[in-house]
CSV table of C-alpha atoms in Angstrom, one decimal:
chain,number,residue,atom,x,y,z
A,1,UNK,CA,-33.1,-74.0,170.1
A,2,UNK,CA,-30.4,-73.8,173.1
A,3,UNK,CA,-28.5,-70.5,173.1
A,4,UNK,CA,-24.9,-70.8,173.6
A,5,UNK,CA,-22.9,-69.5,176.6
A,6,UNK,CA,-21.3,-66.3,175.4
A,7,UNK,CA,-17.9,-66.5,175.4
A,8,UNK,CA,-17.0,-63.1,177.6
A,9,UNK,CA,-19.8,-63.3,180.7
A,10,UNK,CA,-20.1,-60.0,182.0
A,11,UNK,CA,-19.0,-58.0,185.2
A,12,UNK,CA,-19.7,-59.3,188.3
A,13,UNK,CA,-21.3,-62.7,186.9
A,14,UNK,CA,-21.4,-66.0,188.1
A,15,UNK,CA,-17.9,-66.8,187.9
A,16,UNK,CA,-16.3,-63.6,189.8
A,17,UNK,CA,-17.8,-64.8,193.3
A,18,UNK,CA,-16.1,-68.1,193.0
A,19,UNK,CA,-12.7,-66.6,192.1
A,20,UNK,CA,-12.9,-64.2,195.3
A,21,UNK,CA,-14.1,-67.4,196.9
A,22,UNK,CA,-10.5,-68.8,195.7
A,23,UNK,CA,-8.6,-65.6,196.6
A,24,UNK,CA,-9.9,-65.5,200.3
A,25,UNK,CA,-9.1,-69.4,201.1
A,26,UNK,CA,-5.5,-68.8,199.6
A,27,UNK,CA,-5.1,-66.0,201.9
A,28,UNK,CA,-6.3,-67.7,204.9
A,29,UNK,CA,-3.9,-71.1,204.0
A,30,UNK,CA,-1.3,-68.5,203.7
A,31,UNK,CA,-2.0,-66.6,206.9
A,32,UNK,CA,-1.9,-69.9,208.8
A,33,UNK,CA,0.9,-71.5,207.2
A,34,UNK,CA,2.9,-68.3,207.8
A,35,UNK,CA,1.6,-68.0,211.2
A,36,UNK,CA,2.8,-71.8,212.1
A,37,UNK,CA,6.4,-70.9,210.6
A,38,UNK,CA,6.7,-68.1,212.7
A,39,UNK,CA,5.6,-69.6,215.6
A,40,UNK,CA,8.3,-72.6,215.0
A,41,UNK,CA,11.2,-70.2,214.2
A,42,UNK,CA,10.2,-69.1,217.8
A,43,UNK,CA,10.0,-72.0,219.6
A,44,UNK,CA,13.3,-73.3,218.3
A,45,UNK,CA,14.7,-70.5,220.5
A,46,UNK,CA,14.0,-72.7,223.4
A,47,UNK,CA,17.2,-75.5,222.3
A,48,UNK,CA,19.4,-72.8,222.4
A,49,UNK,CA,18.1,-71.7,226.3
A,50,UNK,CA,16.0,-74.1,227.9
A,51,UNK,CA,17.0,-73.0,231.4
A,52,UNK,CA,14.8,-69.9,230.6
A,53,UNK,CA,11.8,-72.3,231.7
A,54,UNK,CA,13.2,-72.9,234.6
A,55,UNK,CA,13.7,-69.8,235.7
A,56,UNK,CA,9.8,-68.4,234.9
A,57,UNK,CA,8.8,-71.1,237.3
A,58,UNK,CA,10.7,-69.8,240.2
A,59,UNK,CA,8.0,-66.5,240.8
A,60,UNK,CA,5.0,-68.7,240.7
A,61,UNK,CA,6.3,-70.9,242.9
A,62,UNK,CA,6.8,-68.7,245.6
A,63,UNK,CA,3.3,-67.3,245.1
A,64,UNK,CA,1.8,-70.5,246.0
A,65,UNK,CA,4.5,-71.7,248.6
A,66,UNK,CA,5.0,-68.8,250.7
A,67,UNK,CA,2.2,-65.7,249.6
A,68,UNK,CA,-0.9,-68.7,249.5
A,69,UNK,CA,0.6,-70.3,252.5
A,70,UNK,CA,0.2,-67.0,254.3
A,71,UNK,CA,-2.9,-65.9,252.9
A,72,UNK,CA,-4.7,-69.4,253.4
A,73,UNK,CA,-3.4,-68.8,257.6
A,74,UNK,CA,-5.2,-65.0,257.5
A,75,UNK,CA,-9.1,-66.4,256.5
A,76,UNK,CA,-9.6,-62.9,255.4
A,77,UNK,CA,-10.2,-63.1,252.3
A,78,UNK,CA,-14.2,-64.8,251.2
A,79,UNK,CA,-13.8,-67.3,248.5
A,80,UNK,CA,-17.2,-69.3,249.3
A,81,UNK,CA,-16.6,-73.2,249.8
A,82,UNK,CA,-13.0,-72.8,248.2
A,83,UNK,CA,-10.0,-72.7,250.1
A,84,UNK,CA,-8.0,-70.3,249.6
A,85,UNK,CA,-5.1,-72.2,248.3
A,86,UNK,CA,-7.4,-73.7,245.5
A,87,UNK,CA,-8.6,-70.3,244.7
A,88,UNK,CA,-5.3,-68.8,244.6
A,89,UNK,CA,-4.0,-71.5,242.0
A,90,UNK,CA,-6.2,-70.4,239.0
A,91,UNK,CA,-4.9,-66.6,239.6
A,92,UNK,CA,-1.2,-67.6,240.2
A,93,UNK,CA,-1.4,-69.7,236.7
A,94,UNK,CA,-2.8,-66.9,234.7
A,95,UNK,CA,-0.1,-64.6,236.2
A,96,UNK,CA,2.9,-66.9,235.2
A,97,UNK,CA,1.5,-66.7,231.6
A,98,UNK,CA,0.8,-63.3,232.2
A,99,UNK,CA,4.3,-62.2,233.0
A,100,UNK,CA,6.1,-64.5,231.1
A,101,UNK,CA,3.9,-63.0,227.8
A,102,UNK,CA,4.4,-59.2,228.7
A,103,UNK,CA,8.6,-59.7,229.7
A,104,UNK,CA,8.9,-62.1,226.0
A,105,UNK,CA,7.3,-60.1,223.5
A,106,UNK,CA,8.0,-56.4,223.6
A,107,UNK,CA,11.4,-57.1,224.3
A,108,UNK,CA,12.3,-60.1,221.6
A,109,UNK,CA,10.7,-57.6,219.2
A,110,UNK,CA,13.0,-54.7,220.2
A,111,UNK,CA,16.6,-57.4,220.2
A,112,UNK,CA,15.2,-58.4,217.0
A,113,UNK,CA,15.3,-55.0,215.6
A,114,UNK,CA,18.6,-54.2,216.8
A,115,UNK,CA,19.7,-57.9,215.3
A,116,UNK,CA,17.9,-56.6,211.5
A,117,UNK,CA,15.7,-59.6,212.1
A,118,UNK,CA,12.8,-57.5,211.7
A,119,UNK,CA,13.7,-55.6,209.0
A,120,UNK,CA,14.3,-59.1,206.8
A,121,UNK,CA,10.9,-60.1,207.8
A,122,UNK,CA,9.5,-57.1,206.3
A,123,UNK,CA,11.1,-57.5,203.7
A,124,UNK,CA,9.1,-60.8,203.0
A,125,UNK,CA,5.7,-61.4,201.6
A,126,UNK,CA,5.1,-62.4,204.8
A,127,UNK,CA,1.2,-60.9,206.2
A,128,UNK,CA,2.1,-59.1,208.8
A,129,UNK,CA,-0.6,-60.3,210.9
A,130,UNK,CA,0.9,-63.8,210.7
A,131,UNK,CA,4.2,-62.3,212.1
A,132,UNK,CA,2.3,-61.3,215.3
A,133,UNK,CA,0.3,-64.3,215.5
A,134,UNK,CA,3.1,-66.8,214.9
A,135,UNK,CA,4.6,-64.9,218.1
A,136,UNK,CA,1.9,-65.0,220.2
A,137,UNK,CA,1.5,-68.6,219.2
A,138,UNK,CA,5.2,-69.4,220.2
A,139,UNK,CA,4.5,-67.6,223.5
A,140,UNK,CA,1.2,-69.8,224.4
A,141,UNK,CA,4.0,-72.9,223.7
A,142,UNK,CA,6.5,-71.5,226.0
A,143,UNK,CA,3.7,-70.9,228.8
A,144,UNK,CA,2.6,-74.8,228.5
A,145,UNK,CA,5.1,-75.9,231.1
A,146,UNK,CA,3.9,-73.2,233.5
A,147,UNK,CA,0.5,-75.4,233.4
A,148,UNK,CA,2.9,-78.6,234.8
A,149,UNK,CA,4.9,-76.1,237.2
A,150,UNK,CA,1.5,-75.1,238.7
A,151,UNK,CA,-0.1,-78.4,238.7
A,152,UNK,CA,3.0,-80.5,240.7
A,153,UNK,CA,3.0,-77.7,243.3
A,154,UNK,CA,-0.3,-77.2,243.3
A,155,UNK,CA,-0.5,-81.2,243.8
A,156,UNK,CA,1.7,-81.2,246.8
A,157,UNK,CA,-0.1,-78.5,248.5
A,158,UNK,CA,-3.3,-80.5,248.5
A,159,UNK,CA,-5.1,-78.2,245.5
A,160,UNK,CA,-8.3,-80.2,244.2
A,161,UNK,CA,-7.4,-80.3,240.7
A,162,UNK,CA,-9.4,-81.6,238.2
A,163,UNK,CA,-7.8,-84.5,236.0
A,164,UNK,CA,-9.9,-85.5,233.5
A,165,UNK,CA,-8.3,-84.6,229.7
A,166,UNK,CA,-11.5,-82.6,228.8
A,167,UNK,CA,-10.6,-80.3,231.4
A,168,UNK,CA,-6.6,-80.2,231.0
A,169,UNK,CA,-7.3,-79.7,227.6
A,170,UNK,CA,-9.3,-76.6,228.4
A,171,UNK,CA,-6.7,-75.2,230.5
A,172,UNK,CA,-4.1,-75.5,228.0
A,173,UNK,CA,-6.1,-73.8,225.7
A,174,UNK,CA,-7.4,-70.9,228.4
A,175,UNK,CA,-3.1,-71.0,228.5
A,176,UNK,CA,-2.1,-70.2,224.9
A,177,UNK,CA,-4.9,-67.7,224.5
A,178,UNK,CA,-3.8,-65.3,227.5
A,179,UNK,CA,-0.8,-66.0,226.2
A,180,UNK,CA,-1.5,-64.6,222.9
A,181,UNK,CA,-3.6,-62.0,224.1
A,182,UNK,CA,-0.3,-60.2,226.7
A,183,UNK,CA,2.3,-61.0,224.0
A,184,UNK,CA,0.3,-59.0,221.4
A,185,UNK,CA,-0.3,-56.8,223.8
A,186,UNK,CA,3.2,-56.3,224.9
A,187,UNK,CA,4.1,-56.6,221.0
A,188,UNK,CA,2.5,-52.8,220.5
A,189,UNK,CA,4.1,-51.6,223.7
A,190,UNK,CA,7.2,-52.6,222.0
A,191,UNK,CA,6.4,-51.2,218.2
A,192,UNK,CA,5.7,-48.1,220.0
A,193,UNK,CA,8.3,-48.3,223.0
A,194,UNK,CA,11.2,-48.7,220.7
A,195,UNK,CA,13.9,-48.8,222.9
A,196,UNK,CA,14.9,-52.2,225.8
A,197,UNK,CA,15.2,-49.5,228.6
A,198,UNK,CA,11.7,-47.7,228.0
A,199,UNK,CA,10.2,-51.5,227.3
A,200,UNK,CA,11.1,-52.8,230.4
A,201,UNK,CA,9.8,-49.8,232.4
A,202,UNK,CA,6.4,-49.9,230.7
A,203,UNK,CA,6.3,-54.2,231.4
A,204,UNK,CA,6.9,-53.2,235.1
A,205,UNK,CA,4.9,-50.3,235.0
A,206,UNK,CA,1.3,-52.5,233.8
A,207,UNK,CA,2.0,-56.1,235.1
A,208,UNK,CA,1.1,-55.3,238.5
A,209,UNK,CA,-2.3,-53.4,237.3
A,210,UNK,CA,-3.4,-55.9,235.0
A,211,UNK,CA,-2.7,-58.9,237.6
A,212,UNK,CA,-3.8,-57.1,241.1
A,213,UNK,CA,-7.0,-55.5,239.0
A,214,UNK,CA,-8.0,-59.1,238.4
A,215,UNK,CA,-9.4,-61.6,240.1
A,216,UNK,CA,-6.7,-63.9,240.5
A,217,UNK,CA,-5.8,-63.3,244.3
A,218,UNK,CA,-9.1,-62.0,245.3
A,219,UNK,CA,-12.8,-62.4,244.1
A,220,UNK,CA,-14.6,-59.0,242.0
A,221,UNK,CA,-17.0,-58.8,244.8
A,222,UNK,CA,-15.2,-57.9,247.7
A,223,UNK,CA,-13.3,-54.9,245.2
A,224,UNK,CA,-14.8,-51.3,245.2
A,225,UNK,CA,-16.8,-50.1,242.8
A,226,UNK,CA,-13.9,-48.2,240.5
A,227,UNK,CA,-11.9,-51.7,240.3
A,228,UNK,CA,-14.8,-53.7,239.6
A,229,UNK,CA,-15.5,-51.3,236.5
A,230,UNK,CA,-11.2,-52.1,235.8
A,231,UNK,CA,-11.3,-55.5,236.0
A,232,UNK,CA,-14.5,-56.1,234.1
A,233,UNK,CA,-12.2,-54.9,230.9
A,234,UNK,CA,-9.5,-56.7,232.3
A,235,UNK,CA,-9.0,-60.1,230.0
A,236,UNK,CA,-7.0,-61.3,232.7
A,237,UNK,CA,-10.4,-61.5,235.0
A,238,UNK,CA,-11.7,-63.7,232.3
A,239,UNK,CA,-8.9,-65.7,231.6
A,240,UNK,CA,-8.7,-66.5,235.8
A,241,UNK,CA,-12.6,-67.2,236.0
A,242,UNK,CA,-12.1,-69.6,233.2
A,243,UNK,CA,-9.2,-71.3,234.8
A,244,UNK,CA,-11.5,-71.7,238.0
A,245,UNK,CA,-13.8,-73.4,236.9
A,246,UNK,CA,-11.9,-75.6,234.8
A,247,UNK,CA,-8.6,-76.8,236.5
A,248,UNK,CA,-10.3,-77.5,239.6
A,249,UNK,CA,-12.2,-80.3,240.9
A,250,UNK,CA,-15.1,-78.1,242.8
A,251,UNK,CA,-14.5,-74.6,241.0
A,252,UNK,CA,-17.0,-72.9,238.9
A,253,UNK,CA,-16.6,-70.2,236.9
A,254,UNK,CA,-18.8,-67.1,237.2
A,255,UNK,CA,-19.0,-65.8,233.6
A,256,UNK,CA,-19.2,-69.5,232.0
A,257,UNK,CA,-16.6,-71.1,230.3
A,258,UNK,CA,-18.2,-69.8,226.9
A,259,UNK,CA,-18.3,-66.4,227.8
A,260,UNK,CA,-14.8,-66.0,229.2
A,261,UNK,CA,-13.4,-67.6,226.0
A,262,UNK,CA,-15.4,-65.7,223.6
A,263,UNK,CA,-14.0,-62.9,225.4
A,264,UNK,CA,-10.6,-63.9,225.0
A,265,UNK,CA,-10.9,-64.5,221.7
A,266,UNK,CA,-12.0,-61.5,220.7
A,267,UNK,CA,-9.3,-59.8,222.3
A,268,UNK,CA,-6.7,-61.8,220.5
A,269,UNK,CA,-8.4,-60.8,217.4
A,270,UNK,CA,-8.4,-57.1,217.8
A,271,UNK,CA,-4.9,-57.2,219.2
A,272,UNK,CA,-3.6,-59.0,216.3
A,273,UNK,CA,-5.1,-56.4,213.5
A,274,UNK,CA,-4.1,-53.6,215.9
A,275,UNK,CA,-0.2,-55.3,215.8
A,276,UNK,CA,-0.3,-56.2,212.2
A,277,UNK,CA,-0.8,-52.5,211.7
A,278,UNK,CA,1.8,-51.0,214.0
A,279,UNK,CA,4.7,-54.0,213.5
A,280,UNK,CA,6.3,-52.3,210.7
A,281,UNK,CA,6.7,-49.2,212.9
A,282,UNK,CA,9.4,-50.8,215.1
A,283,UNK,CA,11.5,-50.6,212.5
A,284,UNK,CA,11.6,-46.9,211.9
């Protein structure tokens, strides 16, 4: 005799799981469709005022053409069988990205607060992790055409870069994650900041820490033992050892390519809950 399927199963039975199973892929489709429509309502920024490319590219530039130019002359500094030049590219990279993600975030946030832009957004269904991750993702975007600013001078001052798409396509994604990891960052100085004036002094106030307690002009080894400790929990280090070893031709990294980007990973990810949590907060 078969016995029937009762008609009511009980609590917690076989067909709960799949349900949750259903609720967590909608809520990830949703997070990443969100995410890609914030990013895009951010990029579209960049018709309005493409000269602001231009203009990030000018400080970079003048690291490389004058500062490396200088530095390369001095032989102080130990970078093993790197010149100093090609060292110095990989650092100067990850502090375009770096500035251009600290100076975009906070402050959009705040001139979108003033605007009521941010209060409409709350006002949606919108997660509010997608809201930070669809700007960080709009910031990596915006920092790709540092990667060609970098690369053309880089090219002309004799740089061994490494051309092979494997490797470019590495870069650009070492790019977008720094980039998502400062323009969080800078997203929380801003929820808590508040105010244009106070974000600006705060950007000034850690840009130069973050990028001189890095690796980017100079190698951890040569640092004393206080800044070693810094940089170690700098992502910045990571995101410059990565770039080393990937954009050029005889670099190596010293972490390994997996570690570095584990590491920025997992700062994005922490960041993101962190500003998911504290976004609506700007708006009080």
């Amino acid at each position: 005799m078969i016995q029937q399927e009762p008609d009511v199963l009980p609590s917690g039975w076989v067909k709960a799981p799949t349900a949750r199973r259903g609720n967590i892929i909608s809520a990830i489709k949703e997070l990443v469709t969100k995410t890609f429509v914030i990013a895009e309502l951010e990029v579209r920024k960049l018709r309005h005022d493409p000269t602001d490319l231009v203009v990030r590219s000018v400080q970079p530039s003048l690291w490389l053409l004058i500062f490396g130019q200088v530095f390369a002359r001095l032989r102080e500094i130990p970078t093993g069988s790197l010149p100093y030049l090609d060292f110095m590219a990989a650092g100067i990279l990850a502090q375009s990205v770096l500035y251009i993600a600290i100076f975009t975030g906070g402050m959009t946030l705040i001139w979108e607060r003033d605007l009521g832009i941010v209060h409409k957004f709350l006002a949606s269904p919108t997660p509010r992790v997608a809201m930070v991750l669809g700007k960080a993702l709009a910031c990596g975007v915006r920092c790709l055409s540092q990667v060609l600013v970098i690369y053309a001078i880089a090219t002309f001052l004799g740089v061994k870069l490494n051309f092979h798409p494997i490797a470019i396509f590495q870069v650009l994604l070492l790019v977008m994650l720094g980039a998502g990891c400062f323009c969080i960052f800078s997203l929380i100085i801003g929820c808590l900041a508040k105010t244009r004036e106070r974000m600006t002094g705060i950007g000034q106030m850690l840009t130069m820490p973050l990028f001189f307690a890095s690796n980017a002009i100079y190698p951890v080894a040569i640092m004393p033992g206080w800044l070693k400790f810094i940089s170690h929990l700098n992502p910045l280090t990571y995101q410059v050892d990565a770039l080393r070893g990937t954009m050029l031709l005889n670099g190596s990294s010293v972490y390994g390519f997996g570690f570095d980007l584990m590491i920025l990973a997992f700062t994005l990810t922490v960041l993101a809950i962190i500003g998911g949590r504290l976004y609506p907060r700007v708006a009080m």
